[in-house]
Each structure stands twice: as structure tokens, then as C-alpha cells.
Amino acid sequence: MALVEATATELLQRLQTRQISAVELTQEYLQRIERVDGRVRAFLQVEAQSALERSARIDRRRQAGESLGRLAGLPVALKDVICTEGGRTTCASKMLAEFRPPYDAAVVERLKQADAILIGKTNLDEFAMGSTTETSAWAPTSNPWDLSRVPGGSSGGGAACVAARMAPLSVGTDTGGSIRQPAAFCGITGMKPTYGRVSRYGLIAFASSLDQIGPLARTAEDAALLLEVLAGHDPRDSTSADLPVPAYSQTVAQPLEGLTLGVVREHLGEGLDGEVEAAVREALRVYQSLGARVKEISLPHNRYAIATYYVIGSCEASSNLARYDGAHYGYRTDEPTMRAERAAQRQAGTGGKQTSDLDPPLVEMYRRSRAEGFGAEVKRRVMLGTYALSHGYYDAYYLKALKVRRLIRNDFDQAFQQVDLIAGPVTPTPPYRLGEKVEDPLAMYLGDLYTASANLAGITALAMPCGFSRHGLPLGLQLQGPPLEEERLLRAAAMYQTATDWHQRQPAGLD
Ligand code: GLN
């Protein structure tokens, strides 16, 4: 078996017992990226040199008998919304094409402390707004199972790189489904931790009350390993939970006894693709065969989740993205051109605007920088959010959405009094073709039906493979758990993975 086919947990063991060195492992992955990524395009940047240097340092320290961190020598890829000191962090936006953060995000600090090897930055939808990576300002990522299809998004590069064996682990973010949906589309395991579990310090904000960083991995066991390193209190993020982090990787293999899974009545049926539904129902049978009970429940307000999510998410985005004005951060319109155009317009006295109508140069600089720096989807969200927050509409949209958000959370609280976890689909359909939905934002937004409510409620949720469509495309199962019950979620997922082998399948045809 090729090295890159091993799981992170297996690789760590081989590193610890010195069957392989960190340099050898990093080289394997770099070669794999070289061979495969021209077609998948999961990476925006590969940090080959620094990864090899770090690996060599870790090998030397191991040789010297020093004690090493939790992930010593293991390559990890990062979604390109997570700040890395001195390295480019672009959010897949022209706006931040040249942005080099002056500091590391909290999760990057933690990964470095754990002696992980940061192997590169992965592609995403611009500012994490999207479901396919097609809104990336550079190029879309392809689904490793079928290169003509989307890998999901927004953490599509991160999911594709793990599925295509270009990194054993990657770090993504999930605001409305952006870890779980690409994990489902790429046939891997991805988890959105509870809001507050992982520090957002150094994560470039999209919607601050919804954003959460989490692991993308091949198995629940590997996700546990990575979450253990990412999670923990951080005073620099005021919403960070000041609670101890359980040793997820130590308990993940313990099956749960007397597990009761809730199945949401409204989730199986109308609007759900038949193949996804069949795979989810089969997964429930697997759980029953492992001793779990399945109980029907209702989340009556979930039908408002998409509308609520797109109001709150866009309002927060419009506020967070106001800082990109060409003056403080990132892209600035070309001023000599601007000046020349203004002069020409003034001279002609025509050309659209009258001289007296011209905006002051500063306002025009803001306007142009934003118009040229942002892509269409980001502009759509900013405009939607600005509108919903504006005088006269605030109560009808934003305030209303906050109230519905509370009802959605209440539904979950009630459900978790009756069941331990909720099981269901991640997405309404299998992965679709590149280009199929990108021109139709509403159709794209509807794909968040089963995922966005977990972010609104702040609970934890996980996606993992539970079958394949007749076209050989991965289908995902979602498990949702009460706040801070990541351990239960991971154990339930691992339990399923001991009884099935969907998570071991790998895309063919890339070699
Ligand atoms: N697809 C959702 C959106 O477009 C989710 C994005 C995310 O979780 N970052 O907003």
C-alpha cells in the first residue's frame, strides 16, 4: 500500500516508531500533489520548501530523543481563509491577492506547537461564500471522484485534497455547511465543532456568529486527532469556550451503548434525492444493527433555516467586509487610470456623468476598489446584507431572522432531550456538474437545507460517507449533536466506520 493511502493515525504511528521519517512522508505528499493537483486544483499554494525544512527539523529532534508534539511530522493543509504569518492568505479573492498577514491564526499556532507540517493553502469559494469553489477568483477545484463535478464548498479544496490523498488532514471552516457539504461530496469525514470550541482568532471573518473552524479527514478517528489539536480556549476570541478539551482521540474507538438517533421527519422525503435517501436509510439500519434505537422527531422551524441563514450571514458579511475599502486592506483600484479617466470625462463634459456629478476621488476610490476587487457572489451578499440592515428594513429582516434563529435553537434543545444525536442527509443531492448551478444562486442556496441550521443553533455536526450513487459519486450522512458533545459525535461516527467501509474507498483514475 502506498504511503499516502494510510490514515493520519496510521502515519503518526509509523513516524513515532521511525518506520518512516517526516521528510520521506512530506516528499511523498509533495510528489502526489505534483502528479495529481494539475487536474484537481485543490491547492492555491504549496509550501514545499518550508514543509521540507520543518520536516527535517522534526526528524533531527526525534533523533535527538526530544519530546515532540501531538502531530509531529504529519502534513496538514489549511483553507486559505486562515492567516499564516508572512505567507499569502487570499480568501480566493482578488481583494486579498497580495495579503500577507503579520501573525498566525490561533489554529496555526496550535498546529505548529503540535509539530504538524503545514503543506499548503487550499482553494475555496471567495471569502467562503458558496458551495462549489466556483466563486474562487482563481479557478474552481474539481471533485476527485469525477473531475467534471464540483467538490462542494466552500472548503472544496480542503476536502478534495484529503480525498485525492494529497494531504492526510486539512483544516476547513463551516459557516453554513462549508466543511460538511464538501466532505460529503468528496467522500470524507468532516466536522463542524460547537460554536466556540475552536478559536476564530486569525480566521478572516465571513459571518462571525456562525463561522467555525474544523477538521477534514478520512476517518472519524483522524478527525478526532486533529480536533484535539485545534480545540481549546483562547482569550483572543471573546466567544471561545473556556472549557477543557476532552482527549477525543483516546475515546473515539469506544462504541456508544444505548444510543438513540433522531431522524427528522421533515428531512426524509420531499426535496431529497432518492439515492441520498436510500443511502441514509441504509445507514440507519447499520446503526440499528449496532444496537442503536431510531426515533422520529420533528424540527418544525428547520424549513426557515435557509432564509434565516442568508439574512443573518449576509448582514454579518456586509459588516465584516466593509473593511476592504482599498485604503486599509488589500486591492486598490489603479489610481493613475482613475485620474486619467476623470480628466478625460471632465474635458469632454459628457461621458456618462457630468463633471459636477463626479464623486469625490476618495469615494470613487472606495467604490472602484470594491467593484474591481470582489466577485459577483460576494457583492450579492454585501448588497443583500446592507439592504436587510438598512433603516426601515432592519426589523422586518434582521431582527426577524434573529427571532427565528432562537426558535431553530429551541427545536434542537427539545430534540436533544429525546435523542442523543440526530442523523440525516448532508445535502439534498449527490455532487453536481461544474457550471450546473453557478448561474442560479437560489438553486445553490437550497443545497444548504440540512446544514445551515447547525450553525444557526451553534451545535456540533459531522458528515461522513454512507454510500455511492449509481454514477460512483459519494453520498454523505450527517450526524448532529448537542453543544460541546463532539466526543459523542466522533464516537458514533467511528462506530459506523467500524461496520462499513465507505470511508476506505478512494477515487480511481487520478494516477
Ligand atoms: N454554502 C453556504 C454559503 O454559501 C455555506 C458557506 C460556508 O459555510 N462558508 O454561504
Coordinates of C-alpha atoms and ligand atoms in Angstrom, one line a residue:
M1 CA 0.0 0.0 0.0
A2 CA 1.3 3.4 -0.9
L3 CA 2.2 5.7 2.0
V4 CA -0.4 8.3 1.0
E5 CA -3.2 5.7 1.3
A6 CA -2.6 5.3 5.1
T7 CA -4.7 7.3 7.5
A8 CA -3.3 10.1 9.6
T9 CA -3.5 7.8 12.7
E10 CA -1.5 5.1 11.0
L11 CA 1.0 7.5 9.6
L12 CA 1.6 9.0 13.0
Q13 CA 2.3 5.6 14.4
R14 CA 4.8 4.9 11.6
L15 CA 6.5 8.2 12.3
Q16 CA 6.6 7.6 16.0
T17 CA 8.2 4.1 15.5
R18 CA 10.6 5.6 13.0
Q19 CA 9.4 3.3 10.2
I20 CA 9.3 6.5 8.1
S21 CA 10.8 9.9 8.5
A22 CA 8.9 13.2 8.3
V23 CA 11.0 14.2 5.3
E24 CA 10.1 11.0 3.5
L25 CA 6.4 11.5 4.2
T26 CA 6.4 15.1 3.2
Q27 CA 8.2 14.2 0.0
E28 CA 5.6 11.5 -0.8
Y29 CA 2.8 14.0 -0.4
L30 CA 4.6 16.7 -2.4
Q31 CA 5.1 14.2 -5.2
R32 CA 1.4 13.2 -5.1
I33 CA 0.4 16.8 -5.3
E34 CA 2.8 17.2 -8.3
R35 CA 1.1 14.3 -10.1
V36 CA -2.5 14.9 -9.2
D37 CA -3.2 18.6 -8.5
G38 CA -2.9 19.8 -12.0
R39 CA -6.2 18.1 -12.5
V40 CA -7.9 18.6 -9.1
R41 CA -6.6 22.1 -8.4
A42 CA -7.1 21.8 -4.6
F43 CA -4.2 24.0 -3.6
L44 CA -3.7 27.7 -4.1
Q45 CA -0.2 27.4 -2.8
V46 CA 2.1 24.5 -1.9
E47 CA 4.7 25.3 0.7
A48 CA 7.2 22.7 -0.5
Q49 CA 10.3 24.2 0.8
S50 CA 9.2 25.3 4.3
A51 CA 7.4 21.9 4.7
L52 CA 10.6 20.0 3.9
E53 CA 12.7 22.2 6.2
R54 CA 10.3 21.8 9.1
S55 CA 10.2 18.0 8.5
A56 CA 13.9 17.8 8.6
R57 CA 13.9 19.7 11.9
I58 CA 11.4 17.3 13.3
D59 CA 13.4 14.3 12.2
R60 CA 16.5 15.8 13.9
R61 CA 14.6 16.4 17.1
R62 CA 13.2 12.9 17.1
Q63 CA 16.6 11.5 16.5
A64 CA 17.9 13.5 19.5
G65 CA 15.2 12.0 21.6
E66 CA 13.4 15.3 22.2
S67 CA 9.7 15.1 23.1
L68 CA 7.6 16.1 20.1
G69 CA 4.1 17.5 19.6
R70 CA 0.9 15.5 19.0
L71 CA 1.0 15.6 15.2
A72 CA 4.8 15.6 14.8
G73 CA 5.8 15.2 11.1
L74 CA 2.2 14.9 9.8
P75 CA 1.3 17.2 6.8
V76 CA -1.8 19.3 7.2
A77 CA -3.3 21.6 4.6
L78 CA -5.1 24.9 5.5
K79 CA -8.0 26.6 3.9
D80 CA -6.8 29.9 2.6
V81 CA -9.0 32.0 4.9
I82 CA -6.8 31.1 7.9
C83 CA -3.9 33.6 8.5
T84 CA -0.4 32.3 8.2
E85 CA 2.3 34.8 9.2
G86 CA 4.2 36.2 6.3
G87 CA 2.6 33.7 3.8
R88 CA -0.1 34.8 1.4
T89 CA -3.7 34.4 2.7
T90 CA -6.0 35.3 -0.2
C91 CA -9.6 34.1 0.7
A92 CA -9.6 33.2 -3.0
S93 CA -10.3 36.8 -3.7
K94 CA -8.6 39.4 -5.9
M95 CA -9.2 41.7 -2.9
L96 CA -6.6 39.9 -0.9
A97 CA -4.4 38.5 -3.7
E98 CA -1.3 40.0 -2.1
F99 CA -2.2 40.0 1.6
R100 CA 0.4 38.7 3.9
P101 CA -0.9 38.5 7.5
P102 CA 1.5 39.8 10.2
Y103 CA 0.5 36.9 12.5
D104 CA -0.6 33.3 12.7
A105 CA -4.1 32.3 13.4
A106 CA -4.7 30.5 16.8
V107 CA -5.2 27.2 15.0
V108 CA -1.9 27.7 13.1
E109 CA -0.1 28.3 16.4
R110 CA -1.6 25.2 17.8
L111 CA -0.6 23.1 14.7
K112 CA 2.9 24.4 14.9
Q113 CA 3.1 23.6 18.6
A114 CA 1.9 20.1 17.7
D115 CA 4.8 19.9 15.2
A116 CA 2.5 19.4 12.2
I117 CA 3.9 20.2 8.8
L118 CA 1.9 22.9 7.0
I119 CA 2.0 21.8 3.5
G120 CA -0.1 24.4 1.7
K121 CA -3.2 26.6 1.4
T122 CA -6.3 25.2 -0.2
N123 CA -8.9 26.7 -2.6
L124 CA -12.3 27.9 -1.6
D125 CA -15.2 30.0 -2.7
E126 CA -14.3 33.6 -2.5
F127 CA -14.5 34.6 1.2
A128 CA -16.1 31.2 1.9
M129 CA -19.3 32.3 0.2
G130 CA -20.5 29.4 -2.0
S131 CA -21.0 25.7 -2.2
T132 CA -18.7 24.6 -5.1
T133 CA -15.4 26.6 -5.1
E134 CA -16.6 28.1 -8.4
T135 CA -16.7 31.6 -6.9
S136 CA -12.9 31.4 -6.2
A137 CA -11.2 34.3 -8.0
W138 CA -8.6 31.9 -9.4
A139 CA -10.1 28.6 -10.7
P140 CA -12.6 26.0 -9.5
T141 CA -11.4 22.8 -7.8
S142 CA -12.6 19.5 -9.3
N143 CA -14.2 16.6 -7.5
P144 CA -11.6 13.9 -7.3
W145 CA -14.3 11.2 -7.9
D146 CA -15.3 12.9 -11.2
L147 CA -13.3 15.8 -12.5
S148 CA -16.3 17.2 -14.3
R149 CA -18.1 17.7 -11.0
V150 CA -17.9 20.1 -8.1
P151 CA -16.1 19.1 -4.9
G152 CA -18.6 21.2 -2.8
G153 CA -17.7 24.3 -1.0
S154 CA -16.7 26.5 0.4
S155 CA -13.9 24.2 1.8
G156 CA -13.8 22.4 -1.5
G157 CA -10.0 22.5 -1.9
G158 CA -9.5 21.1 1.6
A159 CA -12.0 18.2 1.1
A160 CA -10.6 17.4 -2.4
C161 CA -7.0 17.4 -1.2
V162 CA -7.8 14.8 1.5
A163 CA -10.0 12.7 -0.8
A164 CA -7.3 12.7 -3.5
R165 CA -4.6 11.7 -0.9
M166 CA -2.7 15.0 -1.3
A167 CA -2.7 15.5 2.5
P168 CA -3.8 13.2 5.3
L169 CA -5.6 16.1 7.1
S170 CA -6.9 19.5 6.3
V171 CA -8.5 22.4 8.2
G172 CA -11.6 24.0 6.9
T173 CA -14.3 26.4 8.0
D174 CA -18.1 26.0 8.3
T175 CA -20.5 28.9 8.3
G176 CA -23.5 27.2 6.9
G177 CA -22.1 23.8 5.8
S178 CA -18.8 24.5 4.3
I179 CA -17.0 21.6 6.0
R180 CA -19.8 19.1 5.9
Q181 CA -21.1 19.6 2.4
P182 CA -17.6 19.3 0.6
A183 CA -16.8 16.3 3.0
A184 CA -20.0 14.6 1.7
F185 CA -19.3 15.5 -1.9
C186 CA -15.7 14.2 -1.7
G187 CA -16.4 11.0 0.4
I188 CA -14.5 12.0 3.5
T189 CA -15.2 12.8 7.2
G190 CA -15.7 16.5 8.1
M191 CA -16.8 18.1 11.3
K192 CA -18.2 21.4 12.4
P193 CA -17.4 21.8 16.1
T194 CA -19.7 23.6 18.5
Y195 CA -19.5 27.4 18.1
G196 CA -16.8 28.5 20.5
R197 CA -14.9 25.2 20.6
V198 CA -12.1 26.3 18.2
S199 CA -10.7 29.8 18.3
R200 CA -11.5 32.1 15.4
Y201 CA -8.5 34.3 16.1
G202 CA -6.8 34.8 12.8
L203 CA -9.7 33.4 10.7
I204 CA -10.8 36.0 8.2
A205 CA -14.4 36.6 9.1
F206 CA -17.4 35.9 6.9
A207 CA -20.2 35.8 9.4
S208 CA -18.8 36.0 12.9
S209 CA -21.7 34.4 14.8
L210 CA -21.7 31.4 12.5
D211 CA -18.1 30.8 11.4
Q212 CA -16.4 27.8 13.0
I213 CA -13.1 26.1 12.1
G214 CA -13.0 22.3 12.0
P215 CA -11.2 19.2 10.7
L216 CA -11.4 17.4 7.3
A217 CA -10.1 13.9 7.5
R218 CA -10.6 10.4 6.1
T219 CA -12.0 8.8 9.2
A220 CA -13.7 9.9 12.5
E221 CA -10.5 8.7 14.3
D222 CA -8.4 11.1 12.2
A223 CA -10.9 13.9 12.7
A224 CA -10.7 13.3 16.5
L225 CA -6.9 13.6 16.3
L226 CA -7.0 16.9 14.5
L227 CA -9.8 18.4 16.6
E228 CA -7.9 17.6 19.7
V229 CA -5.1 19.9 18.5
L230 CA -7.4 22.7 17.1
A231 CA -9.8 23.0 20.0
G232 CA -9.3 24.9 23.2
H233 CA -9.8 28.2 25.0
D234 CA -8.3 31.4 23.6
P235 CA -8.9 34.7 25.3
R236 CA -8.3 36.5 22.0
D237 CA -11.6 35.2 20.7
S238 CA -14.3 36.5 23.0
T239 CA -16.7 33.7 22.0
S240 CA -14.2 30.9 22.8
A241 CA -15.5 28.4 25.3
D242 CA -13.4 28.3 28.4
L243 CA -13.7 24.6 28.9
P244 CA -11.3 21.7 29.0
V245 CA -11.0 19.8 25.7
P246 CA -11.6 16.0 26.0
A247 CA -9.0 13.7 24.7
Y248 CA -11.1 12.8 21.6
S249 CA -8.5 10.5 20.1
Q250 CA -8.4 8.4 23.2
T251 CA -12.1 7.8 23.4
V252 CA -13.1 7.8 19.7
A253 CA -12.8 4.0 19.3
Q254 CA -15.2 3.3 22.2
P255 CA -18.6 2.4 20.9
L256 CA -21.7 4.1 22.4
E257 CA -24.1 1.9 24.2
G258 CA -27.8 2.5 24.2
L259 CA -27.5 5.2 21.5
T260 CA -30.8 6.8 20.4
L261 CA -30.7 8.5 17.0
G262 CA -33.3 11.0 16.0
V263 CA -34.5 11.1 12.4
V264 CA -36.1 14.4 11.4
R265 CA -39.5 13.7 9.9
E266 CA -39.3 16.6 7.5
H267 CA -35.8 15.7 6.2
L268 CA -36.5 12.4 4.6
G269 CA -38.9 12.8 1.7
E270 CA -39.8 15.8 -0.3
G271 CA -36.8 17.6 -1.9
L272 CA -34.4 14.8 -1.2
D273 CA -32.7 12.8 -4.0
G274 CA -33.8 9.2 -4.0
E275 CA -30.2 7.8 -3.9
V276 CA -29.2 10.0 -1.0
E277 CA -32.4 9.0 0.9
A278 CA -31.7 5.3 0.3
A279 CA -28.1 5.6 1.5
V280 CA -29.2 7.4 4.6
R281 CA -31.9 4.9 5.4
E282 CA -29.4 2.1 5.0
A283 CA -27.0 3.9 7.4
L284 CA -29.8 4.0 9.9
R285 CA -30.2 0.2 9.6
V286 CA -26.5 -0.2 10.2
Y287 CA -26.8 1.8 13.4
Q288 CA -29.8 -0.4 14.4
S289 CA -27.7 -3.5 13.8
L290 CA -25.1 -2.0 16.2
G291 CA -27.8 -1.6 18.9
A292 CA -28.9 1.9 18.3
R293 CA -32.5 2.9 18.5
V294 CA -34.0 5.2 15.8
K295 CA -36.7 7.6 16.8
E296 CA -38.7 10.0 14.7
I297 CA -38.5 13.6 15.7
S298 CA -39.5 17.0 14.3
L299 CA -37.6 20.2 13.9
P300 CA -40.6 22.4 12.8
H301 CA -38.6 25.6 12.2
N302 CA -35.9 24.0 10.1
R303 CA -37.8 25.0 7.0
Y304 CA -36.9 28.6 7.7
A305 CA -33.2 27.8 8.1
I306 CA -32.1 28.8 4.6
A307 CA -33.9 32.1 4.7
T308 CA -32.7 32.9 8.2
Y309 CA -29.1 31.9 7.4
Y310 CA -29.0 34.0 4.2
V311 CA -30.3 37.1 6.1
I312 CA -28.0 36.8 9.1
G313 CA -25.0 35.5 7.1
S314 CA -25.3 38.3 4.6
C315 CA -25.8 41.0 7.3
E316 CA -22.7 39.9 9.1
A317 CA -20.8 39.7 5.8
S318 CA -21.7 43.2 4.8
S319 CA -20.4 44.4 8.1
N320 CA -17.3 42.3 8.1
L321 CA -16.4 43.1 4.5
A322 CA -16.7 46.8 5.0
R323 CA -13.0 46.9 5.9
Y324 CA -12.0 46.1 2.4
D325 CA -12.1 49.7 1.0
G326 CA -8.9 50.0 -0.9
A327 CA -7.4 52.1 1.9
H328 CA -6.8 49.7 4.8
Y329 CA -6.6 46.3 3.2
G330 CA -5.9 44.6 0.0
Y331 CA -6.7 45.6 -3.5
R332 CA -6.8 49.3 -4.5
T333 CA -8.0 50.4 -7.9
D334 CA -5.4 51.7 -10.3
E335 CA -5.2 55.4 -9.4
P336 CA -3.3 56.8 -12.4
T337 CA -6.0 55.2 -14.7
M338 CA -8.7 56.7 -12.4
R339 CA -7.2 60.1 -12.6
A340 CA -6.8 60.0 -16.4
E341 CA -10.4 58.9 -16.8
R342 CA -11.7 61.6 -14.6
A343 CA -9.7 64.2 -16.5
A344 CA -11.0 62.9 -19.8
Q345 CA -14.6 62.9 -18.5
R346 CA -14.1 66.5 -17.2
Q347 CA -12.8 67.6 -20.5
A348 CA -15.5 66.0 -22.6
G349 CA -18.1 67.3 -20.1
T350 CA -20.1 64.2 -21.0
G351 CA -19.2 60.5 -20.9
G352 CA -21.9 59.3 -18.6
K353 CA -21.6 61.7 -15.6
Q354 CA -21.4 65.5 -15.7
T355 CA -18.3 67.0 -14.2
S356 CA -20.3 68.2 -11.2
D357 CA -21.7 64.8 -10.6
L358 CA -18.3 63.1 -10.2
D359 CA -17.9 61.6 -6.8
P360 CA -15.1 62.9 -4.6
P361 CA -11.9 61.0 -5.6
L362 CA -11.8 59.2 -2.2
V363 CA -15.4 57.8 -2.5
E364 CA -14.7 56.9 -6.1
M365 CA -11.5 55.0 -5.0
Y366 CA -13.6 53.1 -2.4
R367 CA -16.3 52.3 -4.9
R368 CA -13.9 51.2 -7.6
S369 CA -11.7 49.2 -5.4
R370 CA -14.7 47.2 -4.1
A371 CA -16.2 46.8 -7.5
E372 CA -13.0 45.5 -9.0
G373 CA -11.8 43.6 -6.0
F374 CA -14.9 41.5 -5.2
G375 CA -16.5 38.9 -7.3
A376 CA -20.3 38.6 -8.1
E377 CA -21.3 36.3 -5.2
V378 CA -19.5 38.4 -2.6
K379 CA -21.2 41.6 -4.0
R380 CA -24.5 39.8 -3.9
R381 CA -24.1 39.0 -0.1
V382 CA -22.9 42.5 0.7
M383 CA -25.8 44.1 -1.1
L384 CA -28.3 41.7 0.4
G385 CA -26.9 42.3 3.9
T386 CA -26.7 46.1 3.6
Y387 CA -30.3 46.2 2.4
A388 CA -31.5 43.9 5.2
L389 CA -29.8 46.1 7.8
S390 CA -30.9 49.4 6.4
H391 CA -33.3 51.7 8.1
G392 CA -36.9 50.6 7.6
Y393 CA -36.0 47.0 6.8
Y394 CA -34.0 46.1 9.9
D395 CA -37.0 44.9 11.9
A396 CA -38.5 43.0 9.0
Y397 CA -35.4 41.1 8.1
Y398 CA -32.5 41.1 10.5
L399 CA -34.5 41.3 13.8
K400 CA -37.0 38.7 12.5
A401 CA -34.2 36.4 11.5
L402 CA -32.7 36.6 14.9
K403 CA -36.0 35.6 16.4
V404 CA -36.4 32.6 14.1
R405 CA -32.8 31.6 14.9
R406 CA -33.8 31.3 18.5
L407 CA -36.8 29.1 17.5
I408 CA -34.4 26.9 15.5
R409 CA -32.2 26.5 18.5
N410 CA -35.2 25.7 20.7
D411 CA -36.2 22.9 18.3
F412 CA -32.7 21.3 18.7
D413 CA -32.8 21.8 22.5
Q414 CA -36.1 19.9 22.6
A415 CA -35.0 17.2 20.2
F416 CA -31.8 16.5 22.3
Q417 CA -34.0 15.9 25.3
Q418 CA -35.4 12.9 23.5
V419 CA -32.4 11.6 21.4
D420 CA -28.6 11.6 21.8
L421 CA -27.8 12.6 18.2
I422 CA -29.7 13.4 15.0
A423 CA -29.0 11.5 11.8
G424 CA -29.9 12.5 8.3
P425 CA -28.6 13.7 4.9
V426 CA -25.9 16.3 4.5
T427 CA -27.0 17.5 1.0
P428 CA -30.2 17.1 -1.0
T429 CA -28.4 15.7 -4.0
P430 CA -25.1 14.0 -5.0
P431 CA -22.3 16.2 -6.3
Y432 CA -23.5 18.0 -9.5
R433 CA -21.5 19.2 -12.5
L434 CA -19.2 22.2 -12.6
G435 CA -21.2 25.1 -14.1
E436 CA -24.6 23.5 -13.3
K437 CA -25.7 25.8 -10.6
V438 CA -23.3 28.7 -10.6
E439 CA -25.6 31.0 -12.5
D440 CA -28.5 30.2 -10.3
P441 CA -27.8 31.4 -6.7
L442 CA -31.2 30.4 -5.3
A443 CA -30.7 26.8 -6.5
M444 CA -27.3 26.8 -5.0
Y445 CA -28.6 28.2 -1.6
L446 CA -31.2 25.5 -1.4
G447 CA -28.3 23.0 -1.1
D448 CA -27.7 24.3 2.4
L449 CA -31.1 23.0 3.6
Y450 CA -29.7 20.4 6.0
T451 CA -26.5 22.1 7.2
A452 CA -27.2 25.7 7.9
S453 CA -29.4 25.1 11.0
A454 CA -26.5 23.6 12.9
N455 CA -24.6 26.9 12.5
L456 CA -27.7 29.0 13.5
A457 CA -28.1 26.9 16.6
G458 CA -24.3 26.7 17.3
I459 CA -24.4 23.0 17.8
T460 CA -21.9 20.4 16.5
A461 CA -22.3 18.3 13.4
L462 CA -20.4 15.9 11.3
A463 CA -20.5 14.5 7.8
M464 CA -19.2 11.1 6.6
P465 CA -19.6 8.9 3.6
C466 CA -22.5 6.4 3.6
G467 CA -22.6 5.1 0.1
F468 CA -22.2 5.9 -3.6
S469 CA -24.6 6.9 -6.3
R470 CA -25.0 4.9 -9.5
H471 CA -22.5 7.2 -11.1
G472 CA -20.0 6.3 -8.4
L473 CA -20.3 9.6 -6.6
P474 CA -20.0 9.8 -2.8
L475 CA -23.2 10.2 -0.6
G476 CA -23.0 11.6 2.9
L477 CA -24.6 11.0 6.2
Q478 CA -24.9 13.9 8.7
L479 CA -24.9 13.4 12.5
Q480 CA -25.7 16.4 14.7
G481 CA -25.1 16.6 18.4
P482 CA -25.8 18.9 21.3
P483 CA -23.4 21.7 22.0
L484 CA -20.0 20.6 23.2
E485 CA -20.7 16.9 22.6
E486 CA -18.1 16.4 19.9
E487 CA -16.9 13.3 21.7
R488 CA -20.2 11.6 21.4
L489 CA -20.4 12.6 17.8
L490 CA -17.0 11.3 16.9
R491 CA -17.6 8.0 18.8
A492 CA -20.9 7.5 17.0
A493 CA -19.2 8.2 13.6
A494 CA -16.3 5.8 14.4
M495 CA -18.8 3.1 15.4
Y496 CA -20.4 3.3 12.0
Q497 CA -17.0 3.2 10.3
T498 CA -16.0 0.0 12.1
A499 CA -19.1 -1.6 10.5
T500 CA -18.8 -0.1 7.0
D501 CA -16.0 0.6 4.5
W502 CA -17.3 3.6 2.6
H503 CA -14.7 5.8 4.2
Q504 CA -11.9 3.5 2.9
R505 CA -12.9 3.9 -0.8
Q506 CA -10.7 6.1 -2.8
P507 CA -11.2 7.8 -6.1
A508 CA -9.7 5.9 -9.0
G509 CA -8.3 7.3 -12.2
L510 CA -6.1 10.0 -10.7
D511 CA -2.8 8.1 -11.1
Ligands
GLN1 N1 -22.9 27.3 1.1 C1 -23.1 28.3 2.2 C2 -22.9 29.7 1.7 O1 -22.8 29.8 0.5 C3 -22.1 28.0 3.3 C4 -20.8 28.6 3.2 C5 -19.9 28.4 4.4 O2 -20.3 27.6 5.3 N2 -18.8 29.1 4.5 O3 -23.0 30.6 2.4

